[in-house]
Short mmCIF file of C-alpha atoms and ligand atoms in Angstrom, two decimals:
data_model
loop_
_atom_site.label_atom_id
_atom_site.label_comp_id
_atom_site.label_asym_id
_atom_site.label_seq_id
_atom_site.Cartn_x
_atom_site.Cartn_y
_atom_site.Cartn_z
CA MET H 1 108.00 96.06 -23.14
CA ILE H 2 107.43 92.38 -23.92
CA GLY H 3 110.19 90.58 -25.72
CA ARG H 4 110.55 87.09 -27.16
CA LEU H 5 107.90 84.40 -26.97
CA ASN H 6 109.43 82.09 -24.37
CA HIS H 7 106.87 79.30 -24.65
CA VAL H 8 103.30 78.29 -25.38
CA ALA H 9 101.80 76.07 -22.68
CA ILE H 10 99.37 73.26 -23.45
CA ALA H 11 97.49 71.60 -20.61
CA VAL H 12 97.03 67.88 -21.16
CA PRO H 13 95.11 65.14 -19.38
CA ASP H 14 97.86 62.52 -19.92
CA LEU H 15 101.36 63.95 -19.82
CA GLU H 16 103.07 60.71 -20.87
CA ALA H 17 100.85 60.33 -23.92
CA ALA H 18 101.32 63.99 -24.86
CA THR H 19 105.10 63.69 -24.50
CA ALA H 20 105.12 60.60 -26.71
CA LEU H 21 102.98 62.43 -29.29
CA TYR H 22 105.48 65.30 -29.55
CA ARG H 23 108.51 62.99 -29.45
CA ASP H 24 107.35 60.19 -31.72
CA THR H 25 104.64 61.61 -33.98
CA LEU H 26 106.03 65.13 -34.35
CA GLY H 27 109.71 64.19 -33.98
CA ALA H 28 110.51 66.88 -31.42
CA THR H 29 113.16 66.96 -28.70
CA VAL H 30 111.44 66.58 -25.33
CA SER H 31 112.73 67.10 -21.79
CA ARG H 32 112.10 64.78 -18.88
CA ALA H 33 109.00 65.43 -16.78
CA VAL H 34 109.61 67.70 -13.77
CA ASP H 35 107.16 68.06 -10.88
CA GLN H 36 106.54 71.69 -9.86
CA PRO H 37 104.78 71.21 -6.52
CA ASP H 38 104.60 74.97 -5.86
CA HIS H 39 102.56 75.36 -9.06
CA GLY H 40 100.51 72.14 -8.91
CA VAL H 41 101.75 70.93 -12.29
CA THR H 42 104.24 68.57 -13.87
CA THR H 43 106.02 70.08 -16.87
CA VAL H 44 107.67 68.72 -19.99
CA PHE H 45 109.41 71.15 -22.32
CA ILE H 46 109.53 70.63 -26.08
CA GLU H 47 112.50 72.40 -27.64
CA LEU H 48 111.74 74.01 -31.00
CA PRO H 49 114.25 76.02 -33.06
CA ASN H 50 112.58 79.34 -32.24
CA THR H 51 110.67 78.76 -29.00
CA LYS H 52 109.41 76.09 -26.61
CA ILE H 53 106.17 74.26 -25.92
CA GLU H 54 105.40 73.59 -22.26
CA LEU H 55 103.21 70.54 -21.68
CA LEU H 56 101.37 70.83 -18.36
CA GLY H 57 99.97 67.88 -16.48
CA ALA H 58 97.98 68.23 -13.24
CA LEU H 59 99.91 67.49 -10.05
CA GLY H 60 97.92 66.89 -6.87
CA ASP H 61 94.25 67.36 -6.05
CA ALA H 62 94.30 71.17 -6.02
CA SER H 63 96.07 71.67 -9.33
CA PRO H 64 95.35 75.09 -10.85
CA ILE H 65 94.84 73.40 -14.24
CA ALA H 66 92.19 70.94 -12.98
CA ALA H 67 89.28 73.25 -13.84
CA PHE H 68 90.79 73.98 -17.26
CA LEU H 69 91.08 70.26 -18.00
CA ALA H 70 87.52 69.68 -16.80
CA LYS H 71 86.39 72.22 -19.44
CA ASN H 72 88.87 70.96 -22.04
CA PRO H 73 89.02 67.18 -21.54
CA VAL H 74 91.36 66.48 -24.47
CA GLY H 75 93.65 69.37 -23.40
CA GLY H 76 94.15 72.81 -24.91
CA MET H 77 96.27 75.92 -25.07
CA HIS H 78 96.64 77.20 -21.52
CA HIS H 79 98.91 80.24 -21.69
CA VAL H 80 101.60 82.06 -23.63
CA CYS H 81 104.80 83.27 -21.97
CA TYR H 82 106.53 86.48 -23.00
CA GLU H 83 109.97 87.51 -21.82
CA VAL H 84 110.56 90.80 -20.04
CA ASP H 85 113.78 92.39 -18.82
CA ASP H 86 112.37 93.77 -15.56
CA ILE H 87 109.29 92.02 -14.22
CA LEU H 88 108.52 94.58 -11.51
CA ALA H 89 108.69 97.48 -13.95
CA ALA H 90 106.51 95.50 -16.38
CA ARG H 91 103.98 94.75 -13.65
CA ASP H 92 103.80 98.37 -12.53
CA GLN H 93 103.28 99.58 -16.09
CA ILE H 94 100.56 96.98 -16.74
CA VAL H 95 98.71 97.75 -13.52
CA ALA H 96 98.97 101.49 -14.24
CA GLN H 97 97.21 100.78 -17.57
CA GLY H 98 94.33 99.19 -15.67
CA ALA H 99 95.02 95.51 -16.34
CA ARG H 100 95.05 92.86 -13.65
CA VAL H 101 97.84 90.65 -12.38
CA ILE H 102 96.66 87.33 -10.94
CA GLY H 103 97.22 86.68 -7.24
CA ASP H 104 98.95 89.11 -4.91
CA GLY H 105 100.95 90.70 -7.72
CA GLU H 106 104.29 89.48 -6.41
CA PRO H 107 106.44 87.43 -8.82
CA ARG H 108 106.94 83.76 -8.02
CA VAL H 109 109.71 81.43 -9.12
CA GLY H 110 108.56 79.69 -12.31
CA ALA H 111 109.49 76.51 -14.14
CA HIS H 112 112.89 77.88 -15.24
CA ASP H 113 113.84 79.16 -11.76
CA LYS H 114 113.13 82.70 -12.93
CA PRO H 115 110.53 85.18 -11.61
CA VAL H 116 107.12 84.94 -13.28
CA LEU H 117 103.73 86.66 -13.08
CA PHE H 118 100.41 85.81 -14.70
CA LEU H 119 98.07 88.41 -16.22
CA HIS H 120 94.30 88.10 -16.17
CA PRO H 121 92.94 86.55 -19.40
CA LYS H 122 89.85 88.79 -19.33
CA ASP H 123 92.14 91.80 -19.74
CA PHE H 124 94.18 90.21 -22.57
CA CYS H 125 91.86 88.99 -25.31
CA GLY H 126 90.92 85.81 -23.48
CA THR H 127 94.51 84.61 -23.20
CA LEU H 128 96.30 83.85 -19.96
CA ILE H 129 99.71 85.56 -20.21
CA GLU H 130 102.80 84.59 -18.24
CA LEU H 131 105.61 87.11 -18.00
CA GLU H 132 109.06 85.74 -17.27
CA GLN H 133 112.05 87.85 -16.36
CA VAL H 134 115.05 86.66 -18.35
CO1 CO Q 201 104.53 78.68 -18.55
#
């Protein structure tokens, strides 16, 4: 069901510093920072030959990554994103297998203007999984 790895997301306390680290120290191609007010984050995408890295900075007081950053003050891997062809079919299959989708189970528009869902990390080896319909 899952397809390509779309991106690995890393939550960071200082998005500018993290962007500079990837651009200058690691020599990667970085996007501009984009605020995602619906998700409470600001994102920067790092383009790699075979996938992307999504740097996540907190946006606003109620950012969903605030608690993660409190536990991981220097930042850390936040989620992995797998591509699916049909997000509703994927969701229904996952729920039928007994795993949990976070929130009300309805896809939302993600950082690439495509429908996304998040799966509960306790049901997936301690890893928060994002599914993106491509
Ligand atoms: Co993501």
